[in-house]
XYZ file of C-alpha atoms in Angstrom:
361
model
C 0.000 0.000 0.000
C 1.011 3.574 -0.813
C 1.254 5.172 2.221
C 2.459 9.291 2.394
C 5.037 9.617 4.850
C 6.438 13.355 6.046
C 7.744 15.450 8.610
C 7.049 19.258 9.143
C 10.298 20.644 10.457
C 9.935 24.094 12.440
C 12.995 25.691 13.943
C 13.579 24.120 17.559
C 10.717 21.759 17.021
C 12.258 19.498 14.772
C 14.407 17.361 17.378
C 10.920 16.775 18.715
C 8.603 15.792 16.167
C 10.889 12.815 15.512
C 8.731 10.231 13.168
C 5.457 12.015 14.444
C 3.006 12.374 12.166
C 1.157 15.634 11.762
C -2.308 16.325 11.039
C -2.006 19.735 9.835
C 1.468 20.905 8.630
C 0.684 24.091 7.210
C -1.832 25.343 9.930
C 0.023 28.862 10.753
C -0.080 31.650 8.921
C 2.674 33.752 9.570
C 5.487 31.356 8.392
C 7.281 30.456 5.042
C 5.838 27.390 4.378
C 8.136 25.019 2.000
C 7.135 21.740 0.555
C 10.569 19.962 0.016
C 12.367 16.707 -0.435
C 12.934 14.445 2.858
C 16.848 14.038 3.539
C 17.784 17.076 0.299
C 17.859 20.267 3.359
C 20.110 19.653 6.642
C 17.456 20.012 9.907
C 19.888 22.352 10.868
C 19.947 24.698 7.926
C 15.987 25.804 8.899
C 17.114 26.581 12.075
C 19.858 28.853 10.928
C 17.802 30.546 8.242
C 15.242 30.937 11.123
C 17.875 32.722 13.020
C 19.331 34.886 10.280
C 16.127 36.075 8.817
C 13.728 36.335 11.984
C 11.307 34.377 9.894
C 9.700 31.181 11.000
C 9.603 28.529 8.269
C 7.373 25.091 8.286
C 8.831 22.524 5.940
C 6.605 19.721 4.833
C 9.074 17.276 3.280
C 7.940 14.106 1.268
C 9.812 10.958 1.089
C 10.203 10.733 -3.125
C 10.088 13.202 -5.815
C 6.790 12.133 -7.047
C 5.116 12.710 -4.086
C 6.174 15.785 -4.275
C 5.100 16.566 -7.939
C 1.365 15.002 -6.871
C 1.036 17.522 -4.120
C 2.309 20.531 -6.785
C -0.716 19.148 -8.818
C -3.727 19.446 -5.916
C -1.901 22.954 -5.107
C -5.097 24.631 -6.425
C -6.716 22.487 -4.207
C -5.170 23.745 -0.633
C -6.712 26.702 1.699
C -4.938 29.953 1.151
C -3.790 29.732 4.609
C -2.300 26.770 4.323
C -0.828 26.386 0.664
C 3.130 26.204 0.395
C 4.990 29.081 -0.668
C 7.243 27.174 -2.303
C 7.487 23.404 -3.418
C 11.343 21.601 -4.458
C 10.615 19.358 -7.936
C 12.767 17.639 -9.782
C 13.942 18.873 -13.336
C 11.922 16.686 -15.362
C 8.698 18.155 -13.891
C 9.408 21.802 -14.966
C 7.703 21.620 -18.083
C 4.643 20.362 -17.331
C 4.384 22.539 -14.231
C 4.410 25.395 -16.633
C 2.559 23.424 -18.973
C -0.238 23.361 -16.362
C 0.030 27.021 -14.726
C 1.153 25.391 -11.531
C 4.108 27.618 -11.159
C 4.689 31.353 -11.816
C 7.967 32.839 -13.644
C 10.591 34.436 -11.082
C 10.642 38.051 -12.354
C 13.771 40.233 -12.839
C 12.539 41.850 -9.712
C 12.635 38.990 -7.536
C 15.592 37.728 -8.891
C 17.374 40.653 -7.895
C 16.512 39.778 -4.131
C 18.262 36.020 -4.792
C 21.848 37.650 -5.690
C 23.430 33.958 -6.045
C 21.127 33.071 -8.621
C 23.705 35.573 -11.057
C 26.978 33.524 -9.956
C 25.511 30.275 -10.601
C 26.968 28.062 -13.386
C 25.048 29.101 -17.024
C 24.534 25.479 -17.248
C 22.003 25.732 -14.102
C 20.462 29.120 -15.108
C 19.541 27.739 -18.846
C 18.307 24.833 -17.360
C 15.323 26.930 -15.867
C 14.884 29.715 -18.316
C 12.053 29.277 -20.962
C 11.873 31.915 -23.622
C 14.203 34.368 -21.656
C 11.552 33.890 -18.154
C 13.507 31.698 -15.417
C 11.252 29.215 -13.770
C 12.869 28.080 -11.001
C 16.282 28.041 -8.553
C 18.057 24.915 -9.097
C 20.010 23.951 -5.505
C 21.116 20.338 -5.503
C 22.435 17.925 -8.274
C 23.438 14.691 -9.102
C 24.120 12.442 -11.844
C 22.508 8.805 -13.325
C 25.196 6.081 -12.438
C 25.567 2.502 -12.614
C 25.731 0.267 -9.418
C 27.370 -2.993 -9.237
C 28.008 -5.621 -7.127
C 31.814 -6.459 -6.862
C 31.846 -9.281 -5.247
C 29.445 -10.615 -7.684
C 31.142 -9.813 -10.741
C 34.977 -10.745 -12.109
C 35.276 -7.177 -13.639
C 34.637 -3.086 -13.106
C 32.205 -1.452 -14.691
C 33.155 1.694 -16.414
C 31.337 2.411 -19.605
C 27.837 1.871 -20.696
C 28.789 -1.064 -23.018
C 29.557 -3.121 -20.201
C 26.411 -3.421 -19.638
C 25.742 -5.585 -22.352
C 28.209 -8.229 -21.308
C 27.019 -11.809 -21.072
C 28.007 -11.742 -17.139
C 25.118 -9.429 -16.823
C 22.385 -11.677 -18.860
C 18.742 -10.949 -16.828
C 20.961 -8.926 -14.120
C 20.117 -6.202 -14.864
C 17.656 -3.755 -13.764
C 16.887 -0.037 -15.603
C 15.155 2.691 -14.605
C 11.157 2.636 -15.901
C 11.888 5.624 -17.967
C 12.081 6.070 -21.611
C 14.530 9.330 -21.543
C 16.755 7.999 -19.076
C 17.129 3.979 -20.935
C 17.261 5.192 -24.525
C 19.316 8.245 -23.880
C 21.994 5.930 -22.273
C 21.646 3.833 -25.246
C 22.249 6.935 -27.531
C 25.440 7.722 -25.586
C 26.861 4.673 -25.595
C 26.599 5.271 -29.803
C 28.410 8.616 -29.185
C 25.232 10.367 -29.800
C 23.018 12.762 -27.330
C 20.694 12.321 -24.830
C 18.931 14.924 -26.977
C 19.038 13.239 -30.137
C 15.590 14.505 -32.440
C 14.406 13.101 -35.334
C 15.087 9.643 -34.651
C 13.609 7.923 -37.408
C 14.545 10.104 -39.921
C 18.011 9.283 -39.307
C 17.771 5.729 -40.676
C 21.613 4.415 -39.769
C 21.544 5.594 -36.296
C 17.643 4.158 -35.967
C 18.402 0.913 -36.908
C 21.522 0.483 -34.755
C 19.550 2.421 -31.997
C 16.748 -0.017 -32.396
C 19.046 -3.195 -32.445
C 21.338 -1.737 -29.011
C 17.669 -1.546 -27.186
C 16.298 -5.074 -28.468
C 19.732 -6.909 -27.790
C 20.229 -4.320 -23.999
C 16.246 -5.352 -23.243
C 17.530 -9.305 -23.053
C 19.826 -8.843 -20.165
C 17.071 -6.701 -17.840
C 15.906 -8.891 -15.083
C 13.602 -5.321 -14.259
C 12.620 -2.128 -14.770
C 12.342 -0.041 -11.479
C 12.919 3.939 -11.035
C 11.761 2.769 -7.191
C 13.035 -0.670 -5.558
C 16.033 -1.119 -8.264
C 18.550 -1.066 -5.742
C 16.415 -3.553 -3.163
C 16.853 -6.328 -5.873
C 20.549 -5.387 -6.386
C 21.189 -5.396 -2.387
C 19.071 -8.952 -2.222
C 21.475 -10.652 -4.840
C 18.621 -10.652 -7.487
C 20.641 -8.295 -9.923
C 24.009 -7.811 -10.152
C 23.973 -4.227 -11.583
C 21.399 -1.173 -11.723
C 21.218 1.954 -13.506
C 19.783 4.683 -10.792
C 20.698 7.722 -9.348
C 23.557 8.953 -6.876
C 21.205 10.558 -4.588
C 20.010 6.888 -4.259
C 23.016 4.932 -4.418
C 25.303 6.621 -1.688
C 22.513 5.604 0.906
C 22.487 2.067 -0.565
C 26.395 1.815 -0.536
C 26.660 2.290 3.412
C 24.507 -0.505 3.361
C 26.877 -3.023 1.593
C 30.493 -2.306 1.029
C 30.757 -4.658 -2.044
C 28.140 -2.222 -3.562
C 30.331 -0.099 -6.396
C 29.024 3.278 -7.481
C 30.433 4.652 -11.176
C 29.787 7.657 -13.097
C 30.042 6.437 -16.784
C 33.229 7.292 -18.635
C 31.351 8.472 -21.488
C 29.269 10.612 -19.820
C 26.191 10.621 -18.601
C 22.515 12.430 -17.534
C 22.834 15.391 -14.688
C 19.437 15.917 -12.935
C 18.785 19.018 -10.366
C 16.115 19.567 -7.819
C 14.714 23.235 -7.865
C 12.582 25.998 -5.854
C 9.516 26.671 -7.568
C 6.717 29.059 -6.638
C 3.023 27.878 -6.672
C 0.508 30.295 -8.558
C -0.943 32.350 -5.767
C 0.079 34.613 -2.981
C 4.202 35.286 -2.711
C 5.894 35.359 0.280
C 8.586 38.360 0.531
C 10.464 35.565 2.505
C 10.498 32.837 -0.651
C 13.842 34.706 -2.281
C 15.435 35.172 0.642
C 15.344 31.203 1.384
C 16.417 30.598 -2.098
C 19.368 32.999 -2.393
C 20.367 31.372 0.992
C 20.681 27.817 -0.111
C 23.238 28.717 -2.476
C 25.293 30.828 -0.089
C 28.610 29.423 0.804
C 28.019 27.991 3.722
C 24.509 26.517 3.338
C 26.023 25.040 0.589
C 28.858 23.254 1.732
C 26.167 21.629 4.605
C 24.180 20.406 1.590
C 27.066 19.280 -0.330
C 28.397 17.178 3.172
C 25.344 15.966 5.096
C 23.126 14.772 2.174
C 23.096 12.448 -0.969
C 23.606 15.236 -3.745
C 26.031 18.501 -4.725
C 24.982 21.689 -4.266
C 24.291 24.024 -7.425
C 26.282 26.439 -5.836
C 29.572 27.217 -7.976
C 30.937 28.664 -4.604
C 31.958 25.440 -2.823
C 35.232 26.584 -1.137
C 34.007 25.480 2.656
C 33.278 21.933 0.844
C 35.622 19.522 2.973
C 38.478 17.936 0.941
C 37.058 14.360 2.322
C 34.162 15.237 0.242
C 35.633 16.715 -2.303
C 37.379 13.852 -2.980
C 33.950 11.749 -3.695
C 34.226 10.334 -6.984
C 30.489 10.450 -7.381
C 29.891 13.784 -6.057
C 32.742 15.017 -7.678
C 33.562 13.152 -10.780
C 36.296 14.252 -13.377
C 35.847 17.337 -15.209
C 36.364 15.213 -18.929
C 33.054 13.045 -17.583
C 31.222 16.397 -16.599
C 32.070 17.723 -20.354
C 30.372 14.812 -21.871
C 27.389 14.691 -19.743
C 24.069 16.543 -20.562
C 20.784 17.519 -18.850
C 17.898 15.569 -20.178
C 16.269 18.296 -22.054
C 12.557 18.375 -23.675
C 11.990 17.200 -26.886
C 10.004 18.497 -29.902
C 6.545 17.001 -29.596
C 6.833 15.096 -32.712
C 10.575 13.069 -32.081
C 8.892 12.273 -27.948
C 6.443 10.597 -29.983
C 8.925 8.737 -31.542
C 10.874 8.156 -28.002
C 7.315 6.985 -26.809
C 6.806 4.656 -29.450
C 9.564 2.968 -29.032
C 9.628 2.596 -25.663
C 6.284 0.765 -26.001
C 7.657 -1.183 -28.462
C 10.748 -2.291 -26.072
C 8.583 -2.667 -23.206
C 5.999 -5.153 -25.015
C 8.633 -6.746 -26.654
C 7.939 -6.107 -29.991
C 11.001 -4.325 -30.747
């Protein structure tokens, strides 16, 4: 059963409320109230922002990213008085939020209260702009990766090829995600996650189409949720997931191996977004805040992802030193964010991806 599990964090309250669930987590009205990711803000980072900007905040965080796009959705739903003023998302949901009128544009006048937002990397700021408007304040990031089970297999993984080695036949398990399973197919080709037109570029289709058919017979599963479950219980022997998810897994099991693909890979973000309705003067001041320096070195250390920051000088060296957090620059140069598609070659993406899935390929 699908059960919603959160915590509302508020300043000196949040030692207390433990795994307590809470009835009404937006009940006051004189608070920034933020909808966010469990485990992506330190407790301790509300309490400083609580103590730098004499504003009380209650954070409703949800335990996946979906939850948190589902609750974006019934927004229009909520009391005034209890609504969020601002909800994280991942990437991949910016589109249709604005696609739906779910979110409103940051204007040049608020972003001029969030003075980070101009030293982040363009890579971040383009990643939320849509015809010159910027739609959100990316803050954390992370990267898809391959896990593995070393004590399981007789040799590293390193490249997407290897996953098409006959060690791995109906070991594997893929994320449930068209972008994400095709796009790594595409870069393992030396093409981009991007690529449009597929079918009107009949070489790389047909050797596209053949990768996918002949990668499909070694998947045991496809799972965006409980991938790395079957790879901890000995079911799989390698996954394709996320970091965010795989540093929690790997303190689980020390034969676990985490790699960024040599030949690059997809980068995801999480972002601030604000909901349609009433703005909070307090919203930009919370956003500029995650990216300061030191907020974002305690992001960067005490949870599973980097922070968008480009000023990461207080980052310890330990972490620095990640290879996951901090993989080589050459990797970073051949990585790209999943970006949207024309409507016609997502079709063609959706298409085939019905036609892997059924086995019809």
């Amino acid at each position: 059963m699908d059960r919603r599990k959160f915590l509302v964090l508020s300043g000196a309250a949040i030692a207390a409320l433990g795994g307590c669930q809470v009835s009404n987590p937006f009940d006051q009205r004189d608070r920034l109230r933020i909808m966010g990711l469990l485990g992506a803000i330190p407790s301790k980072v509300i309490n400083q922002f609580e103590s730098a900007s004499k504003t009380k905040i209650e954070f409703k965080a949800e335990n996946a990213p979906s939850k948190l796009w589902q609750e974006l959705q019934n927004y229009p739903n909520i009391a005034k008085e209890k609504a969020p003023h601002l909800v994280s998302i991942g990437d991949s949901w910016l589109d249709q939020a604005i696609a739906k009128s779910l979110i409103q544009p940051i204007t040049p006048d608020l972003l001029a209260k969030i003075p980070k937002w101009q030293k982040l990397s363009p890579l971040w700021q383009q990643s939320v702009t849509r015809n010159n408007q910027v739609w959100g304040i990316p803050y954390r990031w992370g990267a898809t990766a391959i896990a593995y089970r070393s004590d399981k297999l007789k040799f590293n993984i390193t490249q997407w090829s290897d996953l098409w080695r006959p060690e791995l036949k109906l070991k594997l398990s893929l994320p449930d995600d068209a972008r994400e399973v095709i796009g790594l197919v595409l870069k393992k080709m030396g093409q981009s996650y991007q690529l449009e037109n597929l079918v009107e570029r009949q070489d790389i289709f047909a050797t596209l189409t053949q990768e996918l058919k002949s990668l499909n017979s070694q998947v045991l599963t496809y799972s965006s949720d409980n991938y790395l479950q079957s790879l901890l219980a000995d079911d799989t022997f390698a996954a394709v997931g996320w970091t965010s998810d795989m540093h929690k897994a790997q303190k689980q099991n020390p034969n676990l191996k985490v790699v960024i693909p040599q030949n690059g890979t997809a980068l995801w973000s999480d972002l601030w977004v604000i909901p349609k309705g009433e703005l909070a003067i307090a919203a930009t001041e919370w956003m500029n805040f995650c990216l300061t320096p030191e907020i974002a070195a305690q992001i960067t250390s005490l949870t599973e992802a980097v922070s968008a920051s480009s000023e990461l000088d207080q980052v310890p060296a330990s972490v620095k030193a990640d290879p996951i957090k901090f993989f080589s620059q050459d990797i970073l140069t051949k990585s790209e964010l999943i970006a949207p598609l024309s409507p016609s070659t997502l079709t063609q993406y959706k298409d085939l991806w019905t036609k892997l899935r059924s086995g019809t390929i």
